[in-house]
């Protein structure tokens, strides 16, 4: 039994560390990348990258011209995960083999090999943890927030008698993912600090609010009237930023159990209200807001396009970052971001509207592994330099040694033959 | 031997399928700091009555409220003159047009003053609205600048509109543009 177990594990190890897995996974990644690129042109980057490479998707059905292909492939994230396991296991096998021959001779190769495994792991961390938002600032003005164009949150504010409100309670975008998968999905959110709870559902990725006097809601599609209007799904835009998400919300009062329905939409730029226990509450769904830990002032900005085209040549910004009493200037341009407080600001867009000051849009990224690819490539370069350097040195030394041992034999033979001398 | 493979495959699959129930109830206590976004996101400051509910704005209703079953109140901008718009409102309720606005009282509205218009009766419809009987209107109309008219208007069942008059006047007075 023990012998059988050991050989079984050995077989598993052999498979996980073998070249076969590496070849198959790389081939799958090639196919996935190709199909994703084709699909992206129709369905947009946001939809396809999530469909092909999200951790939640174990399988993907590629589409072409919006039509699903009769084919299911393993999800890209899990193919990469298997390749990473293979790289690590294969690397360990090599270490064991090289120990017999002298590990120091192969240190360069091993450095390069494991740096590639680390690069794959950094990709996984980025895939799971990275978040993106955008901040647009007009020249001479400031901004203290960023906005995630592709993620939605729901906010609830409490109005005082002067019509003002304090900090909103937030249902974060991560908690909206289940609801956004299908309009039939609902989720109950409990608010311990409020006299009501919310049930959210009926989410549509791109929707318009339609008066019932012009069109009747279709109950089979989850449409129903709220205050004379209903939420109607329309064709999804390929650019996620162009979609106006909408959902139905049921306000459930804790004491009376009274239920009030509301429609929330990112196309509505203000809260809708409900009064509970003589207090007015505002609710809205919006593209998620990130309060920044500092204020950005755009001091100067310039942009240049290639002549006769809309292709950007160079965008640059001079900003001042205010953090409490401290202020510091930064220069940001394409491929030269600013890194501060866990956020990286990339120069993303630039615009110069007629009759107005120019403005810069920064893409803001939080990613715990943002610099890993750079470090991994440095390590790989060092490893390869060591390997090729030592190989070259060994080759030169052997060549020199070989020449020095051969030369006397050549002279002797020439003398014997009555040669040049 | 074969069952070892099955156990291995099952073990590998188990963490993949034992996902958290996505539909479970979530408790919300997290808040976010107020930012510049909160200053920019609404065009008006106002105090709305507690028995009104704010509903999505439309193209012609920048502030849009409902009350009761059919009551509506909304802030709009209009073209034309004060007199033209006032007579249009009166005509919708079967009332005779007026030659001057002097007979209408002035009330505080949006930092200035506007004419208070009241009418009731059978609403003849118009602007996409259906005709209604025993309907009421209370509205305030004022001019801003040279060619812009701003109005706040409340319509609905006559008795409901009458009951909301004080709320309406307080709301009209509180409106301030940002």
PDB file of N, CA and C in Angstrom, chain B residues 19-91:
ATOM      1  N   UNK B  19     -17.488  27.639  -2.996  1.00  0.00           N
ATOM      2  CA  UNK B  19     -17.462  29.087  -2.987  1.00  0.00           C
ATOM      3  C   UNK B  19     -18.427  29.623  -1.929  1.00  0.00           C
ATOM      4  N   UNK B  20     -18.146  30.800  -1.490  1.00  0.00           N
ATOM      5  CA  UNK B  20     -19.013  31.490  -0.555  1.00  0.00           C
ATOM      6  C   UNK B  20     -20.370  31.720  -1.205  1.00  0.00           C
ATOM      7  N   UNK B  21     -21.442  31.609  -0.442  1.00  0.00           N
ATOM      8  CA  UNK B  21     -22.777  31.859  -0.969  1.00  0.00           C
ATOM      9  C   UNK B  21     -22.875  33.343  -1.296  1.00  0.00           C
ATOM     10  N   UNK B  22     -22.986  33.628  -2.600  1.00  0.00           N
ATOM     11  CA  UNK B  22     -22.958  35.015  -3.024  1.00  0.00           C
ATOM     12  C   UNK B  22     -24.232  35.752  -2.663  1.00  0.00           C
ATOM     13  N   UNK B  23     -25.307  35.011  -2.372  1.00  0.00           N
ATOM     14  CA  UNK B  23     -26.557  35.694  -2.144  1.00  0.00           C
ATOM     15  C   UNK B  23     -26.767  36.020  -0.673  1.00  0.00           C
ATOM     16  N   UNK B  24     -25.785  35.760   0.185  1.00  0.00           N
ATOM     17  CA  UNK B  24     -26.010  35.955   1.607  1.00  0.00           C
ATOM     18  C   UNK B  24     -26.171  37.429   1.962  1.00  0.00           C
ATOM     19  N   UNK B  25     -26.828  37.666   3.101  1.00  0.00           N
ATOM     20  CA  UNK B  25     -27.070  39.015   3.600  1.00  0.00           C
ATOM     21  C   UNK B  25     -25.749  39.648   4.035  1.00  0.00           C
ATOM     22  N   UNK B  26     -25.632  40.927   3.765  1.00  0.00           N
ATOM     23  CA  UNK B  26     -24.409  41.651   4.110  1.00  0.00           C
ATOM     24  C   UNK B  26     -24.756  42.824   5.016  1.00  0.00           C
ATOM     25  N   UNK B  27     -23.975  43.006   6.028  1.00  0.00           N
ATOM     26  CA  UNK B  27     -24.179  44.138   6.931  1.00  0.00           C
ATOM     27  C   UNK B  27     -23.326  45.312   6.455  1.00  0.00           C
ATOM     28  N   UNK B  28     -23.940  46.480   6.365  1.00  0.00           N
ATOM     29  CA  UNK B  28     -23.243  47.667   5.852  1.00  0.00           C
ATOM     30  C   UNK B  28     -23.078  48.690   6.962  1.00  0.00           C
ATOM     31  N   UNK B  29     -21.831  48.997   7.274  1.00  0.00           N
ATOM     32  CA  UNK B  29     -21.549  50.044   8.258  1.00  0.00           C
ATOM     33  C   UNK B  29     -20.493  51.027   7.733  1.00  0.00           C
ATOM     34  N   UNK B  30     -19.847  50.664   6.629  1.00  0.00           N
ATOM     35  CA  UNK B  30     -18.757  51.493   6.117  1.00  0.00           C
ATOM     36  C   UNK B  30     -19.251  52.784   5.498  1.00  0.00           C
ATOM     37  N   UNK B  31     -18.492  53.852   5.732  1.00  0.00           N
ATOM     38  CA  UNK B  31     -18.822  55.155   5.162  1.00  0.00           C
ATOM     39  C   UNK B  31     -17.635  55.646   4.343  1.00  0.00           C
ATOM     40  N   UNK B  32     -17.858  56.650   3.531  1.00  0.00           N
ATOM     41  CA  UNK B  32     -16.728  57.279   2.852  1.00  0.00           C
ATOM     42  C   UNK B  32     -16.740  58.770   3.191  1.00  0.00           C
ATOM     43  N   UNK B  33     -15.537  59.318   3.146  1.00  0.00           N
ATOM     44  CA  UNK B  33     -15.376  60.753   3.419  1.00  0.00           C
ATOM     45  C   UNK B  33     -16.044  61.574   2.313  1.00  0.00           C
ATOM     46  N   UNK B  34     -16.601  62.722   2.687  1.00  0.00           N
ATOM     47  CA  UNK B  34     -17.151  63.646   1.678  1.00  0.00           C
ATOM     48  C   UNK B  34     -16.004  64.234   0.863  1.00  0.00           C
ATOM     49  N   UNK B  35     -16.235  64.373  -0.440  1.00  0.00           N
ATOM     50  CA  UNK B  35     -15.186  64.869  -1.333  1.00  0.00           C
ATOM     51  C   UNK B  35     -15.753  65.974  -2.214  1.00  0.00           C
ATOM     52  N   UNK B  36     -14.901  66.451  -3.127  1.00  0.00           N
ATOM     53  CA  UNK B  36     -15.342  67.460  -4.095  1.00  0.00           C
ATOM     54  C   UNK B  36     -16.512  66.942  -4.905  1.00  0.00           C
ATOM     55  N   UNK B  37     -16.601  65.640  -5.084  1.00  0.00           N
ATOM     56  CA  UNK B  37     -17.688  65.060  -5.870  1.00  0.00           C
ATOM     57  C   UNK B  37     -19.052  65.439  -5.293  1.00  0.00           C
ATOM     58  N   UNK B  38     -19.127  65.461  -3.951  1.00  0.00           N
ATOM     59  CA  UNK B  38     -20.404  65.748  -3.311  1.00  0.00           C
ATOM     60  C   UNK B  38     -20.833  67.205  -3.522  1.00  0.00           C
ATOM     61  N   UNK B  39     -19.857  68.083  -3.733  1.00  0.00           N
ATOM     62  CA  UNK B  39     -20.191  69.481  -4.015  1.00  0.00           C
ATOM     63  C   UNK B  39     -20.666  69.651  -5.449  1.00  0.00           C
ATOM     64  N   UNK B  40     -20.109  68.802  -6.340  1.00  0.00           N
ATOM     65  CA  UNK B  40     -20.380  68.990  -7.764  1.00  0.00           C
ATOM     66  C   UNK B  40     -21.608  68.243  -8.247  1.00  0.00           C
ATOM     67  N   UNK B  41     -22.041  67.245  -7.459  1.00  0.00           N
ATOM     68  CA  UNK B  41     -22.987  66.291  -8.036  1.00  0.00           C
ATOM     69  C   UNK B  41     -24.419  66.807  -8.105  1.00  0.00           C
ATOM     70  N   UNK B  42     -24.772  67.815  -7.344  1.00  0.00           N
ATOM     71  CA  UNK B  42     -26.134  68.351  -7.419  1.00  0.00           C
ATOM     72  C   UNK B  42     -26.052  69.830  -7.737  1.00  0.00           C
ATOM     73  N   UNK B  43     -26.981  70.312  -8.550  1.00  0.00           N
ATOM     74  CA  UNK B  43     -26.906  71.704  -8.991  1.00  0.00           C
ATOM     75  C   UNK B  43     -27.593  72.655  -8.023  1.00  0.00           C
ATOM     76  N   UNK B  44     -28.363  72.115  -7.084  1.00  0.00           N
ATOM     77  CA  UNK B  44     -29.172  72.969  -6.225  1.00  0.00           C
ATOM     78  C   UNK B  44     -29.010  72.593  -4.760  1.00  0.00           C
ATOM     79  N   UNK B  45     -29.196  73.595  -3.917  1.00  0.00           N
ATOM     80  CA  UNK B  45     -29.451  73.359  -2.497  1.00  0.00           C
ATOM     81  C   UNK B  45     -30.925  73.647  -2.257  1.00  0.00           C
ATOM     82  N   UNK B  46     -31.566  72.838  -1.457  1.00  0.00           N
ATOM     83  CA  UNK B  46     -32.989  73.060  -1.168  1.00  0.00           C
ATOM     84  C   UNK B  46     -33.345  72.245   0.071  1.00  0.00           C
ATOM     85  N   UNK B  47     -34.517  72.543   0.619  1.00  0.00           N
ATOM     86  CA  UNK B  47     -35.052  71.739   1.718  1.00  0.00           C
ATOM     87  C   UNK B  47     -36.399  71.213   1.243  1.00  0.00           C
ATOM     88  N   UNK B  48     -36.469  69.913   1.094  1.00  0.00           N
ATOM     89  CA  UNK B  48     -37.717  69.334   0.585  1.00  0.00           C
ATOM     90  C   UNK B  48     -38.601  68.889   1.743  1.00  0.00           C
ATOM     91  N   UNK B  49     -39.892  68.943   1.559  1.00  0.00           N
ATOM     92  CA  UNK B  49     -40.819  68.475   2.613  1.00  0.00           C
ATOM     93  C   UNK B  49     -40.634  66.987   2.870  1.00  0.00           C
ATOM     94  N   UNK B  50     -40.914  66.583   4.105  1.00  0.00           N
ATOM     95  CA  UNK B  50     -40.643  65.194   4.472  1.00  0.00           C
ATOM     96  C   UNK B  50     -41.616  64.225   3.832  1.00  0.00           C
ATOM     97  N   UNK B  51     -42.791  64.673   3.432  1.00  0.00           N
ATOM     98  CA  UNK B  51     -43.690  63.724   2.788  1.00  0.00           C
ATOM     99  C   UNK B  51     -43.604  63.787   1.271  1.00  0.00           C
ATOM    100  N   UNK B  52     -42.579  64.438   0.750  1.00  0.00           N
ATOM    101  CA  UNK B  52     -42.292  64.371  -0.674  1.00  0.00           C
ATOM    102  C   UNK B  52     -41.152  63.368  -0.874  1.00  0.00           C
ATOM    103  N   UNK B  53     -41.113  62.758  -2.042  1.00  0.00           N
ATOM    104  CA  UNK B  53     -39.976  61.899  -2.352  1.00  0.00           C
ATOM    105  C   UNK B  53     -39.374  62.368  -3.677  1.00  0.00           C
ATOM    106  N   UNK B  54     -38.046  62.483  -3.655  1.00  0.00           N
ATOM    107  CA  UNK B  54     -37.353  62.927  -4.868  1.00  0.00           C
ATOM    108  C   UNK B  54     -37.205  61.741  -5.810  1.00  0.00           C
ATOM    109  N   UNK B  55     -37.581  61.926  -7.053  1.00  0.00           N
ATOM    110  CA  UNK B  55     -37.494  60.866  -8.066  1.00  0.00           C
ATOM    111  C   UNK B  55     -36.529  61.358  -9.145  1.00  0.00           C
ATOM    112  N   UNK B  56     -36.146  60.462 -10.070  1.00  0.00           N
ATOM    113  CA  UNK B  56     -35.143  60.858 -11.072  1.00  0.00           C
ATOM    114  C   UNK B  56     -35.552  62.098 -11.861  1.00  0.00           C
ATOM    115  N   UNK B  57     -34.592  62.993 -12.041  1.00  0.00           N
ATOM    116  CA  UNK B  57     -34.819  64.172 -12.863  1.00  0.00           C
ATOM    117  C   UNK B  57     -35.042  63.743 -14.315  1.00  0.00           C
ATOM    118  N   UNK B  58     -35.750  64.589 -15.026  1.00  0.00           N
ATOM    119  CA  UNK B  58     -35.939  64.330 -16.454  1.00  0.00           C
ATOM    120  C   UNK B  58     -35.373  65.511 -17.220  1.00  0.00           C
ATOM    121  N   UNK B  59     -35.533  65.450 -18.516  1.00  0.00           N
ATOM    122  CA  UNK B  59     -34.978  66.500 -19.364  1.00  0.00           C
ATOM    123  C   UNK B  59     -35.579  67.860 -19.025  1.00  0.00           C
ATOM    124  N   UNK B  60     -36.864  67.875 -18.672  1.00  0.00           N
ATOM    125  CA  UNK B  60     -37.548  69.143 -18.409  1.00  0.00           C
ATOM    126  C   UNK B  60     -37.810  69.385 -16.928  1.00  0.00           C
ATOM    127  N   UNK B  61     -37.430  68.468 -16.066  1.00  0.00           N
ATOM    128  CA  UNK B  61     -37.673  68.608 -14.628  1.00  0.00           C
ATOM    129  C   UNK B  61     -36.364  68.419 -13.891  1.00  0.00           C
ATOM    130  N   UNK B  62     -35.675  69.545 -13.616  1.00  0.00           N
ATOM    131  CA  UNK B  62     -34.354  69.445 -12.990  1.00  0.00           C
ATOM    132  C   UNK B  62     -34.441  68.974 -11.550  1.00  0.00           C
ATOM    133  N   UNK B  63     -35.466  69.412 -10.849  1.00  0.00           N
ATOM    134  CA  UNK B  63     -35.787  68.858  -9.537  1.00  0.00           C
ATOM    135  C   UNK B  63     -37.162  68.240  -9.692  1.00  0.00           C
ATOM    136  N   UNK B  64     -37.275  66.976  -9.281  1.00  0.00           N
ATOM    137  CA  UNK B  64     -38.514  66.250  -9.579  1.00  0.00           C
ATOM    138  C   UNK B  64     -38.975  65.507  -8.335  1.00  0.00           C
ATOM    139  N   UNK B  65     -40.199  65.792  -7.899  1.00  0.00           N
ATOM    140  CA  UNK B  65     -40.694  65.173  -6.668  1.00  0.00           C
ATOM    141  C   UNK B  65     -42.082  64.593  -6.906  1.00  0.00           C
ATOM    142  N   UNK B  66     -42.431  63.620  -6.078  1.00  0.00           N
ATOM    143  CA  UNK B  66     -43.791  63.088  -6.045  1.00  0.00           C
ATOM    144  C   UNK B  66     -44.261  63.064  -4.604  1.00  0.00           C
ATOM    145  N   UNK B  67     -45.593  63.151  -4.435  1.00  0.00           N
ATOM    146  CA  UNK B  67     -46.178  63.022  -3.096  1.00  0.00           C
ATOM    147  C   UNK B  67     -47.531  62.367  -3.248  1.00  0.00           C
ATOM    148  N   UNK B  68     -47.929  61.710  -2.170  1.00  0.00           N
ATOM    149  CA  UNK B  68     -49.204  61.012  -2.221  1.00  0.00           C
ATOM    150  C   UNK B  68     -49.212  59.986  -3.337  1.00  0.00           C
ATOM    151  N   UNK B  69     -50.380  59.834  -3.979  1.00  0.00           N
ATOM    152  CA  UNK B  69     -50.476  58.840  -5.043  1.00  0.00           C
ATOM    153  C   UNK B  69     -50.125  59.439  -6.404  1.00  0.00           C
ATOM    154  N   UNK B  70     -50.660  60.630  -6.669  1.00  0.00           N
ATOM    155  CA  UNK B  70     -50.489  61.211  -8.013  1.00  0.00           C
ATOM    156  C   UNK B  70     -49.884  62.603  -8.000  1.00  0.00           C
ATOM    157  N   UNK B  71     -49.570  63.117  -6.827  1.00  0.00           N
ATOM    158  CA  UNK B  71     -49.060  64.480  -6.755  1.00  0.00           C
ATOM    159  C   UNK B  71     -47.644  64.590  -7.285  1.00  0.00           C
ATOM    160  N   UNK B  72     -47.365  65.716  -7.960  1.00  0.00           N
ATOM    161  CA  UNK B  72     -46.029  65.965  -8.510  1.00  0.00           C
ATOM    162  C   UNK B  72     -45.633  67.399  -8.226  1.00  0.00           C
ATOM    163  N   UNK B  73     -44.340  67.602  -8.015  1.00  0.00           N
ATOM    164  CA  UNK B  73     -43.804  68.961  -7.888  1.00  0.00           C
ATOM    165  C   UNK B  73     -42.456  68.974  -8.574  1.00  0.00           C
ATOM    166  N   UNK B  74     -42.199  70.000  -9.364  1.00  0.00           N
ATOM    167  CA  UNK B  74     -40.934  69.996 -10.102  1.00  0.00           C
ATOM    168  C   UNK B  74     -40.490  71.404 -10.440  1.00  0.00           C
ATOM    169  N   UNK B  75     -39.183  71.548 -10.561  1.00  0.00           N
ATOM    170  CA  UNK B  75     -38.528  72.795 -10.924  1.00  0.00           C
ATOM    171  C   UNK B  75     -38.087  72.677 -12.378  1.00  0.00           C
ATOM    172  N   UNK B  76     -38.404  73.714 -13.161  1.00  0.00           N
ATOM    173  CA  UNK B  76     -38.064  73.655 -14.586  1.00  0.00           C
ATOM    174  C   UNK B  76     -37.612  75.021 -15.069  1.00  0.00           C
ATOM    175  N   UNK B  77     -37.030  75.011 -16.232  1.00  0.00           N
ATOM    176  CA  UNK B  77     -36.747  76.258 -16.962  1.00  0.00           C
ATOM    177  C   UNK B  77     -37.646  76.273 -18.189  1.00  0.00           C
ATOM    178  N   UNK B  78     -38.036  77.444 -18.603  1.00  0.00           N
ATOM    179  CA  UNK B  78     -38.962  77.543 -19.739  1.00  0.00           C
ATOM    180  C   UNK B  78     -38.540  78.678 -20.649  1.00  0.00           C
ATOM    181  N   UNK B  79     -39.030  78.612 -21.858  1.00  0.00           N
ATOM    182  CA  UNK B  79     -38.852  79.716 -22.804  1.00  0.00           C
ATOM    183  C   UNK B  79     -40.095  80.595 -22.809  1.00  0.00           C
ATOM    184  N   UNK B  80     -39.999  81.691 -23.489  1.00  0.00           N
ATOM    185  CA  UNK B  80     -41.154  82.585 -23.578  1.00  0.00           C
ATOM    186  C   UNK B  80     -41.127  83.590 -22.441  1.00  0.00           C
ATOM    187  N   UNK B  81     -42.250  84.235 -22.232  1.00  0.00           N
ATOM    188  CA  UNK B  81     -42.323  85.268 -21.207  1.00  0.00           C
ATOM    189  C   UNK B  81     -43.078  84.754 -19.997  1.00  0.00           C
ATOM    190  N   UNK B  82     -43.025  85.536 -18.927  1.00  0.00           N
ATOM    191  CA  UNK B  82     -43.774  85.176 -17.721  1.00  0.00           C
ATOM    192  C   UNK B  82     -45.267  85.100 -18.040  1.00  0.00           C
ATOM    193  N   UNK B  83     -45.742  86.078 -18.789  1.00  0.00           N
ATOM    194  CA  UNK B  83     -47.179  86.158 -19.106  1.00  0.00           C
ATOM    195  C   UNK B  83     -47.603  84.976 -19.982  1.00  0.00           C
ATOM    196  N   UNK B  84     -46.790  84.639 -20.967  1.00  0.00           N
ATOM    197  CA  UNK B  84     -47.136  83.527 -21.875  1.00  0.00           C
ATOM    198  C   UNK B  84     -47.240  82.213 -21.096  1.00  0.00           C
ATOM    199  N   UNK B  85     -46.267  81.969 -20.234  1.00  0.00           N
ATOM    200  CA  UNK B  85     -46.276  80.716 -19.476  1.00  0.00           C
ATOM    201  C   UNK B  85     -47.438  80.692 -18.475  1.00  0.00           C
ATOM    202  N   UNK B  86     -47.710  81.836 -17.842  1.00  0.00           N
ATOM    203  CA  UNK B  86     -48.820  81.889 -16.884  1.00  0.00           C
ATOM    204  C   UNK B  86     -50.140  81.608 -17.589  1.00  0.00           C
ATOM    205  N   UNK B  87     -50.352  82.216 -18.729  1.00  0.00           N
ATOM    206  CA  UNK B  87     -51.607  81.995 -19.461  1.00  0.00           C
ATOM    207  C   UNK B  87     -51.709  80.561 -19.962  1.00  0.00           C
ATOM    208  N   UNK B  88     -50.592  79.950 -20.280  1.00  0.00           N
ATOM    209  CA  UNK B  88     -50.630  78.539 -20.693  1.00  0.00           C
ATOM    210  C   UNK B  88     -51.113  77.661 -19.538  1.00  0.00           C
ATOM    211  N   UNK B  89     -50.600  77.971 -18.336  1.00  0.00           N
ATOM    212  CA  UNK B  89     -51.037  77.195 -17.177  1.00  0.00           C
ATOM    213  C   UNK B  89     -52.536  77.374 -16.927  1.00  0.00           C
ATOM    214  N   UNK B  90     -52.989  78.623 -17.005  1.00  0.00           N
ATOM    215  CA  UNK B  90     -54.405  78.906 -16.743  1.00  0.00           C
ATOM    216  C   UNK B  90     -55.288  78.233 -17.776  1.00  0.00           C
ATOM    217  N   UNK B  91     -54.842  78.226 -19.004  1.00  0.00           N
ATOM    218  CA  UNK B  91     -55.628  77.630 -20.091  1.00  0.00           C
ATOM    219  C   UNK B  91     -55.788  76.129 -19.869  1.00  0.00           C
TER     220      UNK B  91
END
